[in-house]
Amino acid sequence: MGAGTITGYEAQPRRAWPRLRLADWTDTREALHMWLQIVGKIRMAHAPTVNHWWHVTLYVSPRGLTTSPIPHDLGSFDMEFDFIDHSLRIRTSDGRERHVTLEAKPVAGFYSEIMCALGELSIDTHIHAKPNEVDPAVPFAEDYRHAAYDPRAAQLFWGQLLQADRVIGEFRSRFVGKASPVQFFWGGMDLACSRFSGRPAPPHTGSGRPNFPSWIEREAYTHELASCGFWPGGGEEGAFYAYAYPEPPGFADYPIRPAAAYYHRDLGEYVLPYEAVAEAADPDHMLMEFLDTTYAAVADLADWDRTALETDPRHGPRRTS
């Protein structure tokens, strides 16, 4: 199969961990990344600012990725990538709706269609119309290079996000301190969740990522955190990751599990290849073990108040009515 082209379709069993090699959807992934950035920037243009840039992210939904409600005038609107029907839906609180078909088309065409749809809905929007965290950063209106869309690949990627969102969401529920939602950052194209110690962090000096101003990272990392997530990189089928800011001494040598995980010194984070999880006898257990032990590395080495910040996952009965 060529890059960006996956043919045929096989229904995924319930709770299956979808398999998608990075090499098999390169072209689609690069185009989809640009589309996601456009929608994320539209949310950013209208949503009130929230600490650590939490107001700009997308969320995994039962059909794809959504902005959640975005305030506008006296109502709101939302935007959702539907990877079942392969359509970007724009819906307003007054009942109007527009669709942009997800199909092979240049980024410039997608950008033009989505801005036209917003105009028809009287949602006046101005964005910084160039991508972040990529090089070169070709303006969306001039990008005719990224034009692939394989619907099956997009659907499989969403399936990976569904599984990651489910397990990371369970992991997040065991923390009573400040924690981010499980959210999709369109700049890096990754799903992430962060736990915070409650203490301020030293000013971030910037990671050197392309077209990513250091002042953005300073706002993202104002407080000590332990972060984890999933992104389409780091393994043959993507990878789970975990890192700390600031990274405490000894973090890279902490005894984490499972054995398939390792500290990637160039990235400054622990990595667990997605394929190792998908092939495990109990994928949920393997991923939770990775999340638990990498978090423990941060919390123990940086002397977090774990008694105050954590909760027993078995606390309290579940309500049934």
XYZ file of C-alpha atoms in Angstrom:
321
model
C 0.000 0.000 0.000
C 1.304 3.433 -0.883
C 1.614 6.245 1.607
C -1.787 7.787 2.246
C -3.767 5.018 0.529
C -5.474 2.185 2.395
C -7.988 0.136 0.475
C -10.843 -2.040 1.714
C -12.490 -2.071 5.104
C -12.811 -4.599 7.910
C -15.252 -3.981 10.730
C -13.436 -3.639 14.040
C -14.601 -5.967 16.845
C -16.047 -4.295 19.922
C -13.253 -2.867 22.108
C -10.659 -3.685 19.412
C -7.502 -1.594 19.289
C -7.348 -0.524 15.603
C -4.134 -1.154 13.687
C -2.777 1.565 11.421
C 0.849 1.783 10.351
C 2.189 5.319 10.137
C 3.812 4.559 6.800
C 0.422 3.662 5.326
C -1.276 7.005 5.839
C 1.443 9.653 5.644
C -0.268 11.806 3.016
C -3.689 11.611 4.667
C -2.199 12.332 8.098
C -0.409 15.456 6.871
C -3.527 16.833 5.169
C -5.772 15.984 8.122
C -3.311 17.710 10.445
C -3.790 20.949 8.509
C -7.587 20.599 8.533
C -7.550 20.040 12.295
C -5.407 23.142 12.758
C -7.901 25.263 10.812
C -10.818 24.135 12.983
C -8.771 24.511 16.167
C -7.820 28.057 15.243
C -11.490 28.885 14.606
C -12.325 27.704 18.118
C -9.398 29.715 19.451
C -10.721 32.863 17.737
C -14.050 32.736 19.591
C -13.586 30.891 22.899
C -12.660 32.775 26.095
C -9.075 32.160 27.187
C -8.485 29.344 29.673
C -5.203 28.565 31.437
C -2.669 26.370 29.597
C -4.529 26.922 26.278
C -7.320 24.546 27.251
C -9.772 26.739 25.316
C -8.303 25.818 21.916
C -8.405 22.025 22.031
C -10.669 19.426 20.430
C -12.301 16.408 22.085
C -12.900 12.814 21.060
C -16.592 12.249 20.279
C -18.722 9.182 19.403
C -18.253 10.065 15.732
C -14.877 11.787 15.538
C -13.402 14.984 16.985
C -15.423 17.960 18.179
C -14.791 21.507 19.348
C -17.595 21.321 21.949
C -19.874 24.435 22.076
C -18.151 27.681 21.087
C -19.792 30.955 22.240
C -20.885 33.336 19.507
C -23.165 36.379 19.743
C -26.143 35.347 21.907
C -25.766 31.642 21.244
C -23.114 29.139 20.276
C -21.905 26.846 17.526
C -19.826 23.713 17.309
C -17.751 21.930 14.707
C -17.288 18.180 14.491
C -15.152 15.985 12.275
C -17.445 13.020 11.613
C -15.209 10.099 10.628
C -18.174 7.765 10.100
C -19.995 9.832 7.464
C -16.790 11.762 6.589
C -18.161 15.227 6.962
C -17.242 18.320 8.957
C -20.473 19.500 10.566
C -20.948 23.094 11.689
C -24.059 23.531 13.846
C -25.479 26.643 15.473
C -27.740 26.988 18.494
C -30.431 28.572 16.314
C -30.806 25.344 14.345
C -28.788 26.115 11.228
C -26.152 23.728 9.909
C -23.539 23.459 7.177
C -21.393 20.517 6.037
C -17.961 20.331 4.451
C -17.273 16.957 2.883
C -14.148 15.131 4.053
C -12.611 13.870 0.845
C -9.403 14.239 -1.122
C -8.958 17.981 -1.670
C -6.194 20.553 -1.161
C -5.933 22.318 2.185
C -6.606 25.546 0.281
C -9.941 24.160 -0.897
C -10.922 22.920 2.556
C -10.014 26.293 4.069
C -12.069 28.151 1.464
C -15.101 25.889 1.986
C -15.063 26.157 5.760
C -14.693 29.943 5.782
C -17.516 30.211 3.245
C -19.721 27.992 5.442
C -19.016 30.164 8.484
C -19.877 33.254 6.467
C -23.222 31.726 5.461
C -23.941 31.145 9.154
C -22.992 34.776 9.994
C -20.057 33.625 12.127
C -17.508 36.308 11.357
C -14.087 34.717 11.941
C -10.492 35.833 11.533
C -7.621 33.460 12.304
C -3.841 33.382 11.953
C -4.136 31.393 8.747
C -0.807 29.534 8.898
C -0.098 26.231 10.669
C 1.941 25.854 13.841
C 4.538 23.248 14.838
C 5.369 22.335 11.227
C 8.018 23.511 8.815
C 7.455 24.934 6.283
C 4.346 26.720 7.529
C 2.521 27.227 4.230
C -0.521 29.539 4.556
C -3.720 27.496 4.375
C -5.025 29.452 1.389
C -1.863 28.593 -0.553
C -1.472 24.927 0.420
C -2.190 22.741 -2.612
C 0.406 20.110 -1.689
C -1.533 18.416 1.109
C -4.582 16.999 -0.644
C -4.998 13.317 0.339
C -7.831 11.778 2.331
C -8.233 8.067 2.899
C -11.524 7.628 4.797
C -10.558 4.262 6.251
C -7.255 5.601 7.602
C -9.033 8.581 9.197
C -11.570 6.246 10.764
C -8.877 3.924 12.135
C -6.977 6.867 13.638
C -10.173 8.017 15.333
C -10.573 4.449 16.627
C -7.108 4.677 18.174
C -8.078 7.976 19.791
C -11.277 6.414 21.170
C -9.307 3.727 22.974
C -6.661 6.147 24.231
C -9.329 8.601 25.418
C -11.175 5.842 27.290
C -8.170 4.543 29.232
C -6.584 7.939 29.868
C -9.981 9.164 31.059
C -10.059 6.353 33.616
C -6.525 7.285 34.683
C -7.573 10.944 35.086
C -10.494 9.942 37.335
C -8.072 8.731 40.003
C -6.720 12.229 40.679
C -8.497 14.852 42.785
C -5.973 17.638 42.284
C -5.967 19.995 39.315
C -6.019 18.010 36.080
C -6.693 18.902 32.470
C -9.452 17.304 30.430
C -8.386 14.531 28.079
C -8.068 16.757 25.030
C -6.701 16.810 21.504
C -4.046 19.421 20.722
C -4.192 20.164 17.015
C -0.710 21.731 16.884
C 1.081 18.496 17.686
C -1.854 16.272 16.609
C -1.851 14.500 19.971
C -4.327 13.513 22.663
C -3.108 14.596 26.097
C -3.941 14.849 29.784
C -1.929 16.588 32.514
C -1.911 16.306 36.311
C -0.597 19.207 38.405
C 1.191 19.293 41.750
C -0.257 22.705 42.617
C 3.150 24.397 42.680
C 4.412 26.988 40.159
C 7.088 25.940 37.685
C 10.143 27.851 36.462
C 9.493 29.825 33.239
C 9.656 27.587 30.181
C 12.378 28.665 27.759
C 10.874 26.969 24.690
C 11.378 23.572 23.092
C 12.506 24.813 19.700
C 9.528 23.352 17.833
C 9.049 25.086 14.457
C 6.584 27.950 14.232
C 5.744 27.642 17.921
C 6.551 30.868 19.815
C 8.153 30.425 23.237
C 5.468 32.601 24.885
C 2.898 29.937 24.004
C 4.912 27.300 25.862
C 5.440 29.601 28.831
C 1.670 29.798 29.292
C 1.285 26.040 28.833
C 3.886 25.238 31.489
C 3.297 27.778 34.266
C 2.868 25.030 36.887
C 4.505 21.693 37.687
C 2.900 18.860 35.787
C 3.012 15.233 34.791
C 1.618 14.810 31.281
C 0.677 11.762 29.233
C -0.945 11.127 25.890
C -1.003 9.498 22.475
C 0.203 10.784 19.120
C 0.754 9.338 15.626
C 4.537 9.091 15.976
C 7.156 7.345 18.084
C 6.377 3.814 16.901
C 5.304 1.939 13.788
C 1.650 2.656 14.654
C 2.015 5.694 16.908
C 2.933 5.815 20.591
C 1.828 6.698 24.078
C 4.076 9.148 25.898
C 4.685 10.570 29.376
C 6.858 13.461 30.536
C 7.294 15.941 33.369
C 7.835 19.668 33.579
C 10.155 20.407 35.147
C 11.751 16.984 34.832
C 12.973 15.886 38.291
C 16.474 14.399 38.677
C 16.436 10.644 38.159
C 13.251 10.635 36.051
C 14.921 9.036 33.028
C 16.186 6.123 35.136
C 13.067 5.443 37.197
C 11.884 1.777 37.055
C 8.717 2.114 34.996
C 6.571 -0.594 33.398
C 5.823 -2.312 31.041
C 9.073 -3.634 29.589
C 8.127 -2.333 26.119
C 8.350 1.279 27.353
C 11.580 3.265 27.302
C 12.933 6.759 27.895
C 13.532 8.597 24.624
C 16.391 10.971 25.425
C 15.976 13.125 22.305
C 12.300 13.727 23.108
C 12.816 13.907 26.880
C 9.895 11.601 27.586
C 8.890 7.993 28.085
C 7.457 6.235 25.045
C 5.296 3.111 24.749
C 4.698 2.005 21.130
C 1.015 1.685 20.274
C 1.592 -1.680 18.633
C 2.887 -3.125 21.910
C -0.380 -2.169 23.597
C -2.584 -3.394 20.746
C -0.867 -6.779 20.718
C -0.957 -7.274 24.500
C -3.190 -9.885 26.095
C -4.726 -7.083 28.177
C -4.148 -3.736 26.400
C -5.982 -1.695 29.040
C -3.810 -3.106 31.824
C -0.583 -2.499 29.911
C -1.450 1.114 29.133
C -2.660 1.826 32.675
C 0.567 0.345 34.036
C 2.526 2.766 31.839
C 0.430 5.735 32.945
C 0.612 4.808 36.629
C 4.346 4.145 36.806
C 5.432 7.172 34.778
C 3.218 9.391 36.930
C 4.686 7.793 40.076
C 8.155 8.629 38.770
C 7.234 12.321 38.655
C 5.243 12.423 41.880
C 7.810 10.522 43.958
C 10.938 12.184 42.626
C 9.446 15.701 42.789
C 7.882 15.117 46.227
C 4.239 15.712 45.295
C 1.677 15.473 48.107
C 0.210 12.250 46.781
C -2.076 11.694 49.766
C -3.876 14.967 49.069
C -3.865 14.687 45.270
C -4.929 11.103 44.608
C -8.046 9.049 45.269
C -8.790 5.350 45.498
C -10.402 4.403 42.148
C -12.824 2.213 44.085
C -14.113 5.103 46.233
C -17.854 5.251 46.760
C -20.660 3.239 45.123
C -21.736 3.977 41.589
C -25.215 5.499 41.435
C -27.703 3.496 39.384
C -30.672 5.862 39.617
